[in-house]
């Protein structure tokens, strides 16, 4: 049974601008150390980070929390699963919210294009 669905679309240029400002504070606030490391050497670094940003936002929507109610960007992490397939790891308040909802599986799909990045998250019982 589907418990929540979230969709987010991001302009990678917006993420590039955010990364350029604030001496790395945006990156540290939004992305976990593992996410930063996974994207560091990528030629498409901005797109990869934008996709992770979109996945986090989509997850917040699926959880019904937005990035409030104690849930932060650090509580949702995009990791590389089998064969390079993206997966989401929930921690802290995001994991608590998922457990309270009865979430057993979190599905994520990421899409990249030159001008847009998108993510869909489905929470399943």
CSV table of C-alpha atoms in Angstrom, one decimal, residues 14-80:
chain,number,residue,atom,x,y,z
A,14,UNK,CA,19.7,27.4,-8.7
A,15,UNK,CA,21.9,24.9,-6.9
A,16,UNK,CA,25.1,26.1,-8.6
A,17,UNK,CA,24.2,29.6,-7.3
A,18,UNK,CA,23.6,28.4,-3.8
A,19,UNK,CA,26.9,26.4,-3.8
A,20,UNK,CA,28.8,29.5,-4.9
A,21,UNK,CA,27.5,31.6,-2.0
A,22,UNK,CA,28.1,31.3,1.7
A,23,UNK,CA,31.6,29.6,1.7
A,24,UNK,CA,30.2,26.1,1.6
A,25,UNK,CA,27.5,26.6,4.2
A,26,UNK,CA,24.6,25.6,1.8
A,27,UNK,CA,26.4,22.4,1.0
A,28,UNK,CA,27.1,21.6,4.6
A,29,UNK,CA,23.5,22.4,5.6
A,30,UNK,CA,21.8,20.4,2.9
A,31,UNK,CA,24.1,17.4,2.1
A,32,UNK,CA,25.6,14.8,4.4
A,33,UNK,CA,29.3,14.3,4.3
A,34,UNK,CA,28.8,11.0,2.4
A,35,UNK,CA,26.7,12.8,-0.2
A,36,UNK,CA,29.3,15.5,-0.6
A,37,UNK,CA,32.1,12.9,-1.0
A,38,UNK,CA,30.1,10.9,-3.5
A,39,UNK,CA,29.6,14.0,-5.7
A,40,UNK,CA,33.0,15.7,-5.2
A,41,UNK,CA,34.9,14.3,-8.2
A,42,UNK,CA,31.9,14.0,-10.6
A,43,UNK,CA,32.0,16.0,-13.8
A,44,UNK,CA,28.2,16.6,-13.3
A,45,UNK,CA,28.7,17.6,-9.6
A,46,UNK,CA,26.0,20.3,-9.6
A,47,UNK,CA,23.5,18.1,-11.3
A,48,UNK,CA,24.2,15.2,-8.9
A,49,UNK,CA,23.8,17.5,-5.9
A,50,UNK,CA,20.6,19.0,-7.5
A,51,UNK,CA,19.2,15.5,-7.9
A,52,UNK,CA,19.9,14.8,-4.2
A,53,UNK,CA,18.3,18.1,-3.2
A,54,UNK,CA,15.2,17.2,-5.2
A,55,UNK,CA,15.1,13.7,-3.6
A,56,UNK,CA,15.2,15.2,-0.2
A,57,UNK,CA,12.4,17.7,-1.0
A,58,UNK,CA,10.3,14.9,-2.6
A,59,UNK,CA,10.8,12.8,0.5
A,60,UNK,CA,9.6,15.6,2.8
A,61,UNK,CA,6.5,15.9,0.7
A,62,UNK,CA,5.9,12.2,0.8
A,63,UNK,CA,6.3,12.2,4.6
A,64,UNK,CA,3.9,15.2,4.8
A,65,UNK,CA,6.4,17.3,6.8
A,66,UNK,CA,8.0,19.7,4.5
A,67,UNK,CA,11.4,20.5,5.9
A,68,UNK,CA,9.8,21.5,9.2
A,69,UNK,CA,8.4,19.5,12.1
A,70,UNK,CA,11.9,18.6,13.2
A,71,UNK,CA,12.9,17.0,9.9
A,72,UNK,CA,16.1,18.4,8.3
A,73,UNK,CA,18.0,17.9,5.1
A,74,UNK,CA,20.5,15.9,7.1
A,75,UNK,CA,17.8,13.4,8.0
A,76,UNK,CA,17.4,12.2,4.4
A,77,UNK,CA,20.4,10.8,2.6
A,78,UNK,CA,20.8,9.6,-1.0
A,79,UNK,CA,23.0,6.6,-1.2
A,80,UNK,CA,24.1,4.4,-4.0
